[in-house]
Structures are given as structure tokens and as C-alpha cells.
Amino acid sequence: MTDEADKRAILDLQQAWTSAECAGEIDDLCRLMSEDVVIWPADAEPVCGIAAARRLLQAGASIIDISISGEQIAAGPVHAWKTGRFTTRVDTGGKPDTIRGQHLWVMRRGKAGWKITGISWHIDR
């Protein structure tokens, strides 16, 4: 069972992530992840570790805005997961595009609070 404090902390983490991603603040994004983070991009091989995650995030399209809905959160003493639907507007070299899909985050609680240790997403076709 997830208590309200954990839910609030995870939603705050989500807000920090979306703000940093929209601002292109890669260092801020990396601070939200664990050193051993694994990212499974849609239809691609996993990216393992913070250095590889940084390279992946730096290579991404410029994000205009992100909205997330339908979040479901569950947490235990050490791990938590969050799912949700996203709509992301990106700028791909002067051409705006909208991407919709679902994501999964796995988080681990540490001394400094929750950190993202796994991310995956699926893009609606």
C-alpha cells in the first residue's frame, strides 16, 4: 500500500522531471536518476547507467511541453512504480510533432528520497 506522502513525493519527482526535460536541463534529469538507471526506449535496446542515459537524453528532440494523465502509483519500503499516459510535443528541427503513449517508471528510495532506476515507454501507433 502506498501512503499519501510517497504518492506526493513521486508526483513531485514527475513534475521535476517534466520541467527539466522541457527546459533541456540534462544535469537536472541525471540528478533524478540512480547511477544504475536502465532506460528502455520504445522499440530499441536498453540503455544502462547514468553516462549512457545522459548521452541518450542529449540526443533527443527538443521538447516543447509534456502532459501526463492517468497516473497509477504503488510503493513499498524500497521500490515504487508509476505508470501513466503522456502527450509530448517536440520540435524536430522546426517541425512540431506530437507523440502520445504510455510510460513506466521504476523508482528506488534512498537517503535523499525517490530516484528513478528504470524508465520505459510505448508510443501509440
mmCIF file with all atom_site columns, C-alpha atoms in Angstrom:
data_model
loop_
_atom_site.group_PDB
_atom_site.id
_atom_site.type_symbol
_atom_site.label_atom_id
_atom_site.label_alt_id
_atom_site.label_comp_id
_atom_site.label_asym_id
_atom_site.label_entity_id
_atom_site.label_seq_id
_atom_site.pdbx_PDB_ins_code
_atom_site.Cartn_x
_atom_site.Cartn_y
_atom_site.Cartn_z
_atom_site.occupancy
_atom_site.B_iso_or_equiv
_atom_site.pdbx_formal_charge
_atom_site.auth_seq_id
_atom_site.auth_comp_id
_atom_site.auth_asym_id
_atom_site.auth_atom_id
_atom_site.pdbx_PDB_model_num
ATOM 1   C CA . MET A 1 1   ? 0.000  0.000  0.000   1.00 0.00 ? 1   MET A CA 1
ATOM 2   C CA . THR A 1 2   ? 1.271  3.443  -0.936  1.00 0.00 ? 2   THR A CA 1
ATOM 3   C CA . ASP A 1 3   ? 0.845  6.262  1.545   1.00 0.00 ? 3   ASP A CA 1
ATOM 4   C CA . GLU A 1 4   ? -0.014 9.812  0.513   1.00 0.00 ? 4   GLU A CA 1
ATOM 5   C CA . ALA A 1 5   ? 3.475  11.102 1.323   1.00 0.00 ? 5   ALA A CA 1
ATOM 6   C CA . ASP A 1 6   ? 5.033  8.618  -1.125  1.00 0.00 ? 6   ASP A CA 1
ATOM 7   C CA . LYS A 1 7   ? 2.476  9.473  -3.814  1.00 0.00 ? 7   LYS A CA 1
ATOM 8   C CA . ARG A 1 8   ? 3.139  13.190 -3.360  1.00 0.00 ? 8   ARG A CA 1
ATOM 9   C CA . ALA A 1 9   ? 6.922  12.660 -3.469  1.00 0.00 ? 9   ALA A CA 1
ATOM 10  C CA . ILE A 1 10  ? 6.630  10.599 -6.673  1.00 0.00 ? 10  ILE A CA 1
ATOM 11  C CA . LEU A 1 11  ? 4.342  13.170 -8.312  1.00 0.00 ? 11  LEU A CA 1
ATOM 12  C CA . ASP A 1 12  ? 6.832  15.884 -7.289  1.00 0.00 ? 12  ASP A CA 1
ATOM 13  C CA . LEU A 1 13  ? 9.581  13.785 -8.917  1.00 0.00 ? 13  LEU A CA 1
ATOM 14  C CA . GLN A 1 14  ? 7.433  13.555 -12.070 1.00 0.00 ? 14  GLN A CA 1
ATOM 15  C CA . GLN A 1 15  ? 6.982  17.355 -12.070 1.00 0.00 ? 15  GLN A CA 1
ATOM 16  C CA . ALA A 1 16  ? 10.707 17.914 -11.614 1.00 0.00 ? 16  ALA A CA 1
ATOM 17  C CA . TRP A 1 17  ? 11.392 15.511 -14.500 1.00 0.00 ? 17  TRP A CA 1
ATOM 18  C CA . THR A 1 18  ? 8.949  17.122 -16.930 1.00 0.00 ? 18  THR A CA 1
ATOM 19  C CA . SER A 1 19  ? 10.166 20.638 -16.046 1.00 0.00 ? 19  SER A CA 1
ATOM 20  C CA . ALA A 1 20  ? 13.814 19.669 -16.545 1.00 0.00 ? 20  ALA A CA 1
ATOM 21  C CA . GLU A 1 21  ? 13.060 17.782 -19.751 1.00 0.00 ? 21  GLU A CA 1
ATOM 22  C CA . CYS A 1 22  ? 11.165 20.738 -21.245 1.00 0.00 ? 22  CYS A CA 1
ATOM 23  C CA . ALA A 1 23  ? 13.984 23.103 -20.236 1.00 0.00 ? 23  ALA A CA 1
ATOM 24  C CA . GLY A 1 24  ? 16.622 20.791 -21.722 1.00 0.00 ? 24  GLY A CA 1
ATOM 25  C CA . GLU A 1 25  ? 18.357 20.539 -18.329 1.00 0.00 ? 25  GLU A CA 1
ATOM 26  C CA . ILE A 1 26  ? 20.188 17.229 -18.742 1.00 0.00 ? 26  ILE A CA 1
ATOM 27  C CA . ASP A 1 27  ? 22.158 17.640 -15.495 1.00 0.00 ? 27  ASP A CA 1
ATOM 28  C CA . ASP A 1 28  ? 18.894 18.067 -13.564 1.00 0.00 ? 28  ASP A CA 1
ATOM 29  C CA . LEU A 1 29  ? 17.448 14.944 -15.220 1.00 0.00 ? 29  LEU A CA 1
ATOM 30  C CA . CYS A 1 30  ? 20.554 12.951 -14.293 1.00 0.00 ? 30  CYS A CA 1
ATOM 31  C CA . ARG A 1 31  ? 20.225 14.010 -10.651 1.00 0.00 ? 31  ARG A CA 1
ATOM 32  C CA . LEU A 1 32  ? 16.738 12.455 -10.629 1.00 0.00 ? 32  LEU A CA 1
ATOM 33  C CA . MET A 1 33  ? 18.071 9.042  -11.717 1.00 0.00 ? 33  MET A CA 1
ATOM 34  C CA . SER A 1 34  ? 20.087 6.406  -9.903  1.00 0.00 ? 34  SER A CA 1
ATOM 35  C CA . GLU A 1 35  ? 23.642 5.708  -11.105 1.00 0.00 ? 35  GLU A CA 1
ATOM 36  C CA . ASP A 1 36  ? 22.500 2.262  -12.304 1.00 0.00 ? 36  ASP A CA 1
ATOM 37  C CA . VAL A 1 37  ? 19.437 3.540  -14.185 1.00 0.00 ? 37  VAL A CA 1
ATOM 38  C CA . VAL A 1 38  ? 18.162 1.495  -17.122 1.00 0.00 ? 38  VAL A CA 1
ATOM 39  C CA . ILE A 1 39  ? 16.163 3.188  -19.881 1.00 0.00 ? 39  ILE A CA 1
ATOM 40  C CA . TRP A 1 40  ? 14.232 1.055  -22.376 1.00 0.00 ? 40  TRP A CA 1
ATOM 41  C CA . PRO A 1 41  ? 13.322 3.382  -25.251 1.00 0.00 ? 41  PRO A CA 1
ATOM 42  C CA . ALA A 1 42  ? 10.304 2.432  -27.330 1.00 0.00 ? 42  ALA A CA 1
ATOM 43  C CA . ASP A 1 43  ? 11.305 -0.234 -29.863 1.00 0.00 ? 43  ASP A CA 1
ATOM 44  C CA . ALA A 1 44  ? 15.023 -0.056 -29.007 1.00 0.00 ? 44  ALA A CA 1
ATOM 45  C CA . GLU A 1 45  ? 17.667 -1.767 -26.910 1.00 0.00 ? 45  GLU A CA 1
ATOM 46  C CA . PRO A 1 46  ? 18.024 -0.744 -23.252 1.00 0.00 ? 46  PRO A CA 1
ATOM 47  C CA . VAL A 1 47  ? 20.492 1.937  -22.226 1.00 0.00 ? 47  VAL A CA 1
ATOM 48  C CA . CYS A 1 48  ? 22.269 1.118  -18.955 1.00 0.00 ? 48  CYS A CA 1
ATOM 49  C CA . GLY A 1 49  ? 23.908 3.504  -16.498 1.00 0.00 ? 49  GLY A CA 1
ATOM 50  C CA . ILE A 1 50  ? 23.825 7.230  -15.937 1.00 0.00 ? 50  ILE A CA 1
ATOM 51  C CA . ALA A 1 51  ? 26.514 8.060  -18.543 1.00 0.00 ? 51  ALA A CA 1
ATOM 52  C CA . ALA A 1 52  ? 24.609 6.228  -21.297 1.00 0.00 ? 52  ALA A CA 1
ATOM 53  C CA . ALA A 1 53  ? 21.336 7.786  -20.116 1.00 0.00 ? 53  ALA A CA 1
ATOM 54  C CA . ARG A 1 54  ? 22.917 11.244 -20.367 1.00 0.00 ? 54  ARG A CA 1
ATOM 55  C CA . ARG A 1 55  ? 24.001 10.577 -23.978 1.00 0.00 ? 55  ARG A CA 1
ATOM 56  C CA . LEU A 1 56  ? 20.503 9.333  -24.871 1.00 0.00 ? 56  LEU A CA 1
ATOM 57  C CA . LEU A 1 57  ? 18.824 12.393 -23.340 1.00 0.00 ? 57  LEU A CA 1
ATOM 58  C CA . GLN A 1 58  ? 21.249 14.794 -25.042 1.00 0.00 ? 58  GLN A CA 1
ATOM 59  C CA . ALA A 1 59  ? 20.466 13.242 -28.433 1.00 0.00 ? 59  ALA A CA 1
ATOM 60  C CA . GLY A 1 60  ? 16.692 13.630 -28.082 1.00 0.00 ? 60  GLY A CA 1
ATOM 61  C CA . ALA A 1 61  ? 14.432 16.097 -29.840 1.00 0.00 ? 61  ALA A CA 1
ATOM 62  C CA . SER A 1 62  ? 13.729 19.475 -28.273 1.00 0.00 ? 62  SER A CA 1
ATOM 63  C CA . ILE A 1 63  ? 10.622 19.138 -26.078 1.00 0.00 ? 63  ILE A CA 1
ATOM 64  C CA . ILE A 1 64  ? 8.026  21.894 -26.170 1.00 0.00 ? 64  ILE A CA 1
ATOM 65  C CA . ASP A 1 65  ? 5.745  20.517 -23.456 1.00 0.00 ? 65  ASP A CA 1
ATOM 66  C CA . ILE A 1 66  ? 4.594  17.318 -21.769 1.00 0.00 ? 66  ILE A CA 1
ATOM 67  C CA . SER A 1 67  ? 1.290  16.412 -20.191 1.00 0.00 ? 67  SER A CA 1
ATOM 68  C CA . ILE A 1 68  ? 0.765  13.253 -18.155 1.00 0.00 ? 68  ILE A CA 1
ATOM 69  C CA . SER A 1 69  ? -2.553 11.745 -17.141 1.00 0.00 ? 69  SER A CA 1
ATOM 70  C CA . GLY A 1 70  ? -3.953 8.623  -15.546 1.00 0.00 ? 70  GLY A CA 1
ATOM 71  C CA . GLU A 1 71  ? -1.024 8.088  -13.199 1.00 0.00 ? 71  GLU A CA 1
ATOM 72  C CA . GLN A 1 72  ? -1.065 4.908  -11.136 1.00 0.00 ? 72  GLN A CA 1
ATOM 73  C CA . ILE A 1 73  ? 1.450  4.646  -8.322  1.00 0.00 ? 73  ILE A CA 1
ATOM 74  C CA . ALA A 1 74  ? 2.369  1.853  -5.931  1.00 0.00 ? 74  ALA A CA 1
ATOM 75  C CA . ALA A 1 75  ? 5.235  1.861  -3.451  1.00 0.00 ? 75  ALA A CA 1
ATOM 76  C CA . GLY A 1 76  ? 6.778  -0.405 -0.896  1.00 0.00 ? 76  GLY A CA 1
ATOM 77  C CA . PRO A 1 77  ? 9.518  0.333  1.607   1.00 0.00 ? 77  PRO A CA 1
ATOM 78  C CA . VAL A 1 78  ? 12.277 0.399  -1.044  1.00 0.00 ? 78  VAL A CA 1
ATOM 79  C CA . HIS A 1 79  ? 10.785 0.327  -4.571  1.00 0.00 ? 79  HIS A CA 1
ATOM 80  C CA . ALA A 1 80  ? 7.897  2.030  -6.325  1.00 0.00 ? 80  ALA A CA 1
ATOM 81  C CA . TRP A 1 81  ? 6.404  2.042  -9.784  1.00 0.00 ? 81  TRP A CA 1
ATOM 82  C CA . LYS A 1 82  ? 4.396  4.624  -11.706 1.00 0.00 ? 82  LYS A CA 1
ATOM 83  C CA . THR A 1 83  ? 2.532  4.324  -14.960 1.00 0.00 ? 83  THR A CA 1
ATOM 84  C CA . GLY A 1 84  ? 0.736  6.992  -16.928 1.00 0.00 ? 84  GLY A CA 1
ATOM 85  C CA . ARG A 1 85  ? -0.244 8.259  -20.344 1.00 0.00 ? 85  ARG A CA 1
ATOM 86  C CA . PHE A 1 86  ? 1.775  11.064 -21.887 1.00 0.00 ? 86  PHE A CA 1
ATOM 87  C CA . THR A 1 87  ? 1.376  13.592 -24.653 1.00 0.00 ? 87  THR A CA 1
ATOM 88  C CA . THR A 1 88  ? 4.654  15.220 -25.637 1.00 0.00 ? 88  THR A CA 1
ATOM 89  C CA . ARG A 1 89  ? 5.031  17.999 -28.164 1.00 0.00 ? 89  ARG A CA 1
ATOM 90  C CA . VAL A 1 90  ? 8.506  18.083 -29.709 1.00 0.00 ? 90  VAL A CA 1
ATOM 91  C CA . ASP A 1 91  ? 10.334 20.327 -32.132 1.00 0.00 ? 91  ASP A CA 1
ATOM 92  C CA . THR A 1 92  ? 12.218 18.246 -34.686 1.00 0.00 ? 92  THR A CA 1
ATOM 93  C CA . GLY A 1 93  ? 14.216 20.924 -36.457 1.00 0.00 ? 93  GLY A CA 1
ATOM 94  C CA . GLY A 1 94  ? 11.454 23.498 -36.811 1.00 0.00 ? 94  GLY A CA 1
ATOM 95  C CA . LYS A 1 95  ? 8.661  20.973 -37.334 1.00 0.00 ? 95  LYS A CA 1
ATOM 96  C CA . PRO A 1 96  ? 6.427  20.473 -34.285 1.00 0.00 ? 96  PRO A CA 1
ATOM 97  C CA . ASP A 1 97  ? 5.167  16.950 -33.719 1.00 0.00 ? 97  ASP A CA 1
ATOM 98  C CA . THR A 1 98  ? 3.005  15.331 -31.042 1.00 0.00 ? 98  THR A CA 1
ATOM 99  C CA . ILE A 1 99  ? 3.863  11.957 -29.540 1.00 0.00 ? 99  ILE A CA 1
ATOM 100 C CA . ARG A 1 100 ? 1.398  10.036 -27.383 1.00 0.00 ? 100 ARG A CA 1
ATOM 101 C CA . GLY A 1 101 ? 1.898  6.859  -25.416 1.00 0.00 ? 101 GLY A CA 1
ATOM 102 C CA . GLN A 1 102 ? 2.299  5.193  -22.052 1.00 0.00 ? 102 GLN A CA 1
ATOM 103 C CA . HIS A 1 103 ? 5.262  5.064  -19.711 1.00 0.00 ? 103 HIS A CA 1
ATOM 104 C CA . LEU A 1 104 ? 6.521  3.031  -16.789 1.00 0.00 ? 104 LEU A CA 1
ATOM 105 C CA . TRP A 1 105 ? 8.897  4.294  -14.128 1.00 0.00 ? 105 TRP A CA 1
ATOM 106 C CA . VAL A 1 106 ? 10.547 2.120  -11.502 1.00 0.00 ? 106 VAL A CA 1
ATOM 107 C CA . MET A 1 107 ? 11.977 4.038  -8.554  1.00 0.00 ? 107 MET A CA 1
ATOM 108 C CA . ARG A 1 108 ? 14.128 3.212  -5.556  1.00 0.00 ? 108 ARG A CA 1
ATOM 109 C CA . ARG A 1 109 ? 14.040 5.030  -2.236  1.00 0.00 ? 109 ARG A CA 1
ATOM 110 C CA . GLY A 1 110 ? 17.375 6.247  -0.923  1.00 0.00 ? 110 GLY A CA 1
ATOM 111 C CA . LYS A 1 111 ? 18.579 8.618  1.770   1.00 0.00 ? 111 LYS A CA 1
ATOM 112 C CA . ALA A 1 112 ? 17.732 11.579 -0.474  1.00 0.00 ? 112 ALA A CA 1
ATOM 113 C CA . GLY A 1 113 ? 14.272 10.271 -1.401  1.00 0.00 ? 113 GLY A CA 1
ATOM 114 C CA . TRP A 1 114 ? 12.999 8.579  -4.546  1.00 0.00 ? 114 TRP A CA 1
ATOM 115 C CA . LYS A 1 115 ? 15.258 8.205  -7.609  1.00 0.00 ? 115 LYS A CA 1
ATOM 116 C CA . ILE A 1 116 ? 14.300 6.797  -10.995 1.00 0.00 ? 116 ILE A CA 1
ATOM 117 C CA . THR A 1 117 ? 16.040 3.483  -11.612 1.00 0.00 ? 117 THR A CA 1
ATOM 118 C CA . GLY A 1 118 ? 14.108 2.297  -14.674 1.00 0.00 ? 118 GLY A CA 1
ATOM 119 C CA . ILE A 1 119 ? 12.124 4.009  -17.429 1.00 0.00 ? 119 ILE A CA 1
ATOM 120 C CA . SER A 1 120 ? 10.293 2.525  -20.382 1.00 0.00 ? 120 SER A CA 1
ATOM 121 C CA . TRP A 1 121 ? 7.624  3.767  -22.726 1.00 0.00 ? 121 TRP A CA 1
ATOM 122 C CA . HIS A 1 122 ? 5.408  2.711  -25.600 1.00 0.00 ? 122 HIS A CA 1
ATOM 123 C CA . ILE A 1 123 ? 4.341  5.083  -28.353 1.00 0.00 ? 123 ILE A CA 1
ATOM 124 C CA . ASP A 1 124 ? 0.799  4.852  -29.675 1.00 0.00 ? 124 ASP A CA 1
ATOM 125 C CA . ARG A 1 125 ? 0.767  3.918  -33.344 1.00 0.00 ? 125 ARG A CA 1
#
